[in-house]
Every structure is written in C-alpha cells, then in structure tokens.
Amino acid sequence: MLEKLSENVMDKVSIDYVRNQVLKNAYGNDDTPIAALDPRVLIVWYLFFGIAPWFMGSVPMLLAMFLFTAVTTRLARVAPLVLVIFAVGVFAQTGYMFVAALVFGGNADTLTPLLVLTLKVASCSLASITVFSGLDPDRLSSGLLWFGFPERLSFSISFAYRILPIMMEELQNILLSFRLRGRAPAHDTLLGKLRWLVYQVKTIVQSFYPLMLNMAKRSRTTVEALELKGYRYASANPDVLKIRLSSLAVGSNDAVFIAASAAYALFCLALPALLEVL
C-alpha cells in the first residue's frame, strides 16, 4: 500500500503534471460560469468577500462565508494543484499554531480563536482564487483598466499569464539539462522513491535562479518589441482604450450573481441573531 501511495505521489510531482495544472488554471477556465461574468462585477464582489470576513468574529457567520466562497471556487473549476497549495498553506499553518499553543500551556479554548482566524483566511483566499484564477486574464486586465488602475498594472497581469507557458517550457529545459549532467537515484524500493523525491525537489530549487535569469532576458526582449511597435502611445490613446473596454457588458447572469451574493451576505450577517432565536 505504501509503495502504491509513493508511486501516486511520484506521478503528481512530475514537472509535466505541474505544467499541465498551471496552464489549465490559466487558460482552461473560459467556459465556466464564473468566467462568463463581467470582470467589473467580480472585482466588486471580491472587494466585499475578500474584506468583510476580517470584520466578523462569529464562527457560524464565518463558516457560512467560507461555504459560499467554496461553492464559487467550485464553479470556477480551479485546478486541483491550486487547491492543494491553498489547503496546505492555510490549514497546515493554523494547525501548527494550535500545536504550539498547546505546548506552551494552551488548552481546548485556544481552538476557537484559531478556528476564527482559519475561516477568515480561508474565506478571503477562496474569494481570491475564484476571481484571479477563475477569470480570463485579458478580461481581468480590462476590468482593472475600467476602474482606473494604471495601464501598466493591467498589462502586467495579462502578460504574466501569457508568459506562463514559456516559463514552464524554460523550466523543463533547465531540468533536462540537470538530468543530463547528473544521475537520478534508483526508485525501485520505497527508500529509493523517497530519495528520488528529494532529488527532484532539490533539482527544482537549484533551477530557480537560472529560470529567473532566462525569463528576465525574454521579458526584456518582449518589452523592447512592444516599444518599437508603439505600445506606450497606444496605451495612452483614449480611442484605443474605448475599443478595448467596449466588450465589457453587464448581463442577466451578472444580475443573478449579484442578487444571490447580496442575499447570502445578508443571511450571513443575520445568522447569529437567527441562531439565538432558535
């Protein structure tokens, strides 16, 4: 059983799997209900559900907010790798704090404030994942531009998503060069699989610096090509901005989403009072 589990882990940590998950999360969510919404609506929605939990202290209220953002994340069809990173980053850190509190004299009462903190962080994180991972980068960039954000910021977001395939390809080339110059440990036994996993993680860490250096060179070449084509003039031209934002429109689906979110937010705010009455 342990050997089968280790084989599954080895399959999941491969660079091909990570690349496919990243590309799927960046470009594979165009047909989801969240991606079809107007980016301006989603940005306003995020401003509430990403900030409001920090002003709440009731566990039932925060739990209701967490469940709602979990549903929106499910509708966005976020890649499993992103959800795994979310779970490890949020819940593992809170569990570590709980264990540390118990070691230094805490008791079961310490669990309540840590649960409140966990629900706050989890709700805000899921709201961020819903908007920034479930929305097309070009539409997100246009939405930010409509709200008056600097054009360079909106362009940087869309450019970062477009450069992801190049970055993953460059990482794979660097890893292949490491493998040509080294020898991976045999992974026939369970101990060998653990050594192979450590070797893969070590290789990825060592590939970070050459990856950043190569991507900086490619980014500089791209920026120089854009400047030669008059990118700075086009970005400051109001006619070009008008054409770019003409695709944004609030439809019936946006109205339904806003109404459902507002109704559920009111329900969350009234939930502590309803529980006291019951």
Coordinates of C-alpha atoms in Angstrom, one line a residue:
M1 CA 0.0 0.0 0.0
L2 CA 2.8 2.4 0.9
E3 CA 4.6 1.5 -2.4
K4 CA 1.4 2.3 -4.4
L5 CA 1.0 5.6 -2.5
S6 CA 4.6 6.6 -3.2
E7 CA 4.0 5.8 -6.9
N8 CA 1.0 8.1 -7.0
V9 CA 3.0 10.9 -5.3
M10 CA 5.8 10.5 -7.8
D11 CA 3.3 10.9 -10.6
K12 CA 1.8 14.0 -9.1
V13 CA 5.1 15.8 -8.5
S14 CA 6.3 15.4 -12.1
I15 CA 7.1 18.7 -13.9
D16 CA 4.6 17.7 -16.7
Y17 CA 1.8 17.4 -14.2
V18 CA 2.6 20.8 -12.6
R19 CA 2.9 22.4 -16.1
N20 CA -0.5 21.0 -17.2
Q21 CA -2.1 22.2 -14.0
V22 CA -0.7 25.7 -14.3
L23 CA -1.8 26.0 -17.9
K24 CA -5.2 24.6 -17.2
N25 CA -5.7 27.1 -14.4
A26 CA -4.6 30.0 -16.6
Y27 CA -6.3 29.1 -19.9
G28 CA -8.7 26.2 -19.3
N29 CA -11.5 28.0 -17.5
D30 CA -13.1 30.0 -20.3
D31 CA -16.3 28.0 -20.3
T32 CA -17.1 28.2 -16.5
P33 CA -20.0 30.2 -15.0
I34 CA -17.5 32.5 -13.2
A35 CA -15.5 33.2 -16.4
A36 CA -18.7 34.3 -18.2
L37 CA -19.4 37.0 -15.7
D38 CA -18.4 40.6 -16.2
P39 CA -15.0 41.3 -14.6
R40 CA -16.2 44.5 -13.1
V41 CA -18.9 42.6 -11.2
L42 CA -16.3 40.1 -10.0
I43 CA -13.9 42.7 -8.8
V44 CA -16.6 44.4 -6.7
W45 CA -17.7 41.0 -5.4
Y46 CA -14.2 40.3 -4.4
L47 CA -13.8 43.7 -2.6
F48 CA -16.7 42.6 -0.3
F49 CA -16.0 38.9 0.2
G50 CA -12.2 39.5 0.5
I51 CA -12.5 42.2 3.1
A52 CA -15.8 41.6 5.0
P53 CA -14.6 38.4 6.8
W54 CA -12.0 40.3 8.6
F55 CA -14.7 42.3 10.4
M56 CA -16.6 39.3 11.5
G57 CA -16.0 37.4 14.7
S58 CA -18.8 34.8 14.8
V59 CA -17.9 31.2 13.9
P60 CA -21.3 30.4 12.2
M61 CA -21.1 33.6 10.2
L62 CA -17.6 32.9 9.1
L63 CA -18.4 29.3 8.3
A64 CA -21.3 30.4 6.1
M65 CA -19.0 32.8 4.3
F66 CA -16.4 30.0 3.8
L67 CA -19.0 27.6 2.4
F68 CA -20.2 30.3 -0.1
T69 CA -16.7 31.1 -1.4
A70 CA -16.0 27.3 -1.6
V71 CA -19.1 27.0 -3.9
T72 CA -17.9 29.9 -6.1
T73 CA -14.4 28.3 -6.3
R74 CA -16.0 25.0 -7.4
L75 CA -18.0 26.9 -10.1
A76 CA -14.7 28.4 -11.3
R77 CA -13.2 24.9 -11.8
V78 CA -9.9 25.8 -10.3
A79 CA -7.0 23.4 -10.9
P80 CA -6.5 20.8 -8.1
L81 CA -2.9 21.9 -7.7
V82 CA -4.1 25.4 -6.6
L83 CA -6.5 23.9 -4.1
V84 CA -3.8 21.6 -2.7
I85 CA -1.5 24.6 -2.2
F86 CA -4.4 26.5 -0.6
A87 CA -5.1 23.7 1.8
V88 CA -1.5 23.2 2.8
G89 CA -0.8 26.9 3.2
V90 CA -3.9 27.8 5.3
F91 CA -4.8 24.8 7.4
A92 CA -1.3 23.4 8.0
Q93 CA -0.1 26.8 9.3
T94 CA -3.1 27.1 11.7
G95 CA -2.6 23.5 12.9
Y96 CA 1.0 24.3 13.6
M97 CA -0.1 27.4 15.7
F98 CA -2.6 25.2 17.6
V99 CA 0.1 22.6 18.4
A100 CA 2.4 25.4 19.5
A101 CA -0.3 26.9 21.7
L102 CA -0.8 23.5 23.4
V103 CA 2.9 23.1 24.0
F104 CA 3.2 26.5 25.7
G105 CA 0.3 26.0 28.1
G106 CA -2.9 26.4 25.9
N107 CA -6.0 24.3 26.1
A108 CA -9.1 23.4 24.1
D109 CA -10.3 27.0 24.4
T110 CA -7.4 28.0 22.1
L111 CA -9.1 26.2 19.3
T112 CA -11.9 28.8 18.9
P113 CA -9.8 31.9 18.1
L114 CA -7.6 29.8 15.8
L115 CA -10.8 28.5 14.1
V116 CA -11.9 32.1 13.6
L117 CA -8.6 33.0 12.1
T118 CA -8.6 30.0 9.8
L119 CA -12.1 30.7 8.5
K120 CA -11.2 34.3 7.8
V121 CA -8.0 33.5 5.9
A122 CA -9.7 30.6 4.1
S123 CA -12.7 32.7 3.0
C124 CA -10.5 35.5 1.7
S125 CA -8.2 33.1 0.0
L126 CA -11.0 31.3 -1.8
A127 CA -12.5 34.6 -2.9
S128 CA -9.1 35.5 -4.4
I129 CA -8.9 32.1 -6.1
T130 CA -12.4 32.5 -7.5
V131 CA -11.6 35.8 -9.2
F132 CA -8.0 35.7 -10.1
S133 CA -7.8 32.0 -11.0
G134 CA -11.3 31.6 -12.5
L135 CA -11.3 34.6 -14.7
D136 CA -9.7 35.1 -18.1
P137 CA -6.5 37.2 -17.6
D138 CA -7.4 39.5 -20.5
R139 CA -10.9 40.2 -19.1
L140 CA -9.5 40.7 -15.6
S141 CA -7.0 43.2 -17.1
S142 CA -9.8 45.1 -18.9
G143 CA -11.9 45.2 -15.7
L144 CA -9.0 46.7 -13.7
L145 CA -8.4 49.2 -16.5
W146 CA -12.1 50.2 -16.4
F147 CA -11.8 51.0 -12.7
G148 CA -8.9 53.4 -13.4
F149 CA -6.0 51.2 -12.4
P150 CA -2.7 52.1 -14.2
E151 CA -2.4 50.5 -17.6
R152 CA 1.0 49.1 -16.9
L153 CA -0.5 47.1 -13.9
S154 CA -3.3 45.7 -16.0
F155 CA -0.9 44.8 -18.8
S156 CA 1.5 43.2 -16.3
I157 CA -1.3 40.8 -15.2
S158 CA -2.2 39.7 -18.7
F159 CA 1.5 39.5 -19.7
A160 CA 2.3 37.3 -16.6
Y161 CA -0.4 34.8 -17.6
R162 CA 0.8 34.8 -21.2
I163 CA 4.3 34.1 -20.2
L164 CA 3.4 31.1 -18.1
P165 CA 3.8 28.6 -20.9
I166 CA 7.2 30.0 -21.8
M167 CA 8.2 29.8 -18.2
M168 CA 7.2 26.2 -17.8
E169 CA 8.9 25.3 -21.0
E170 CA 12.1 27.0 -19.9
L171 CA 11.9 25.2 -16.5
Q172 CA 11.6 21.9 -18.2
N173 CA 14.6 22.6 -20.4
I174 CA 16.7 23.5 -17.3
L175 CA 15.6 20.4 -15.5
L176 CA 16.5 18.3 -18.5
S177 CA 20.0 19.9 -18.5
F178 CA 20.4 19.0 -14.8
R179 CA 19.4 15.4 -15.6
L180 CA 21.9 15.1 -18.4
R181 CA 24.7 16.2 -16.1
G182 CA 23.6 14.1 -13.1
R183 CA 22.3 10.8 -12.2
A184 CA 18.9 10.3 -10.5
P185 CA 18.8 7.7 -7.7
A186 CA 17.1 4.4 -8.5
H187 CA 13.5 4.3 -7.3
D188 CA 12.7 0.6 -7.2
T189 CA 12.2 0.4 -3.5
L190 CA 10.3 2.6 -1.1
L191 CA 13.6 4.2 0.3
G192 CA 14.7 4.8 -3.3
K193 CA 11.4 6.5 -4.1
L194 CA 12.0 8.9 -1.2
R195 CA 15.5 9.6 -2.3
W196 CA 14.2 10.2 -5.8
L197 CA 11.6 12.6 -4.5
V198 CA 14.2 14.6 -2.5
Y199 CA 16.4 14.6 -5.7
Q200 CA 13.5 16.1 -7.7
V201 CA 12.8 18.8 -5.1
K202 CA 16.5 19.7 -4.9
T203 CA 16.8 19.9 -8.7
I204 CA 13.7 22.2 -8.9
V205 CA 15.2 24.5 -6.2
Q206 CA 18.5 24.7 -8.0
S207 CA 16.7 25.5 -11.2
F208 CA 15.1 28.6 -9.8
Y209 CA 17.9 31.1 -10.3
P210 CA 18.7 30.2 -14.0
L211 CA 15.0 30.2 -14.6
M212 CA 14.6 33.8 -13.3
L213 CA 17.6 35.0 -15.3
N214 CA 16.4 33.5 -18.6
M215 CA 12.9 34.8 -18.1
A216 CA 14.2 38.3 -17.3
K217 CA 16.1 38.2 -20.7
R218 CA 12.9 37.1 -22.5
S219 CA 10.8 39.7 -20.8
R220 CA 13.2 42.4 -21.8
T221 CA 13.1 41.3 -25.4
T222 CA 9.3 41.4 -25.3
V223 CA 9.2 44.9 -23.8
E224 CA 11.6 46.2 -26.4
A225 CA 9.5 44.7 -29.2
L226 CA 6.4 46.4 -27.8
E227 CA 8.1 49.7 -27.5
L228 CA 9.2 49.5 -31.1
K229 CA 5.6 48.9 -32.2
G230 CA 4.3 52.0 -30.3
Y231 CA 2.8 50.2 -27.3
R232 CA 3.2 53.2 -25.0
Y233 CA 1.4 55.5 -27.4
A234 CA -1.5 53.0 -27.9
S235 CA -1.9 52.5 -24.1
A236 CA -2.3 56.2 -23.5
N237 CA -4.7 56.7 -26.5
P238 CA -8.3 57.2 -25.4
D239 CA -9.7 55.8 -28.6
V240 CA -7.7 52.5 -28.1
L241 CA -9.0 52.4 -24.5
K242 CA -12.6 52.8 -25.6
I243 CA -12.2 50.0 -28.2
R244 CA -10.7 47.7 -25.6
L245 CA -13.4 48.3 -23.0
S246 CA -16.3 48.1 -25.5
S247 CA -16.5 44.3 -24.9
L248 CA -17.5 44.8 -21.2
A249 CA -21.2 44.5 -20.5
V250 CA -23.3 43.6 -17.5
G251 CA -25.9 40.9 -18.5
S252 CA -28.7 38.9 -16.8
N253 CA -26.2 36.3 -15.4
D254 CA -24.3 39.1 -13.7
A255 CA -27.5 40.5 -12.1
V256 CA -28.5 37.0 -10.8
F257 CA -25.0 36.5 -9.4
I258 CA -25.1 39.9 -7.7
A259 CA -28.6 39.3 -6.2
A260 CA -27.6 35.8 -5.0
S261 CA -24.4 37.1 -3.4
A262 CA -26.2 40.0 -1.7
A263 CA -28.9 37.8 -0.4
Y264 CA -26.4 35.3 1.0
A265 CA -24.3 38.1 2.5
L266 CA -27.4 39.4 4.4
F267 CA -28.2 35.8 5.5
C268 CA -24.6 35.6 6.9
L269 CA -25.0 38.9 8.8
A270 CA -28.3 37.8 10.3
L271 CA -27.2 34.2 11.1
P272 CA -26.0 34.9 14.7
A273 CA -29.3 36.5 15.5
L274 CA -31.3 33.6 14.0
L275 CA -29.3 31.1 16.0
E276 CA -30.0 33.0 19.2
V277 CA -33.8 33.0 18.4
L278 CA -33.7 29.2 17.7

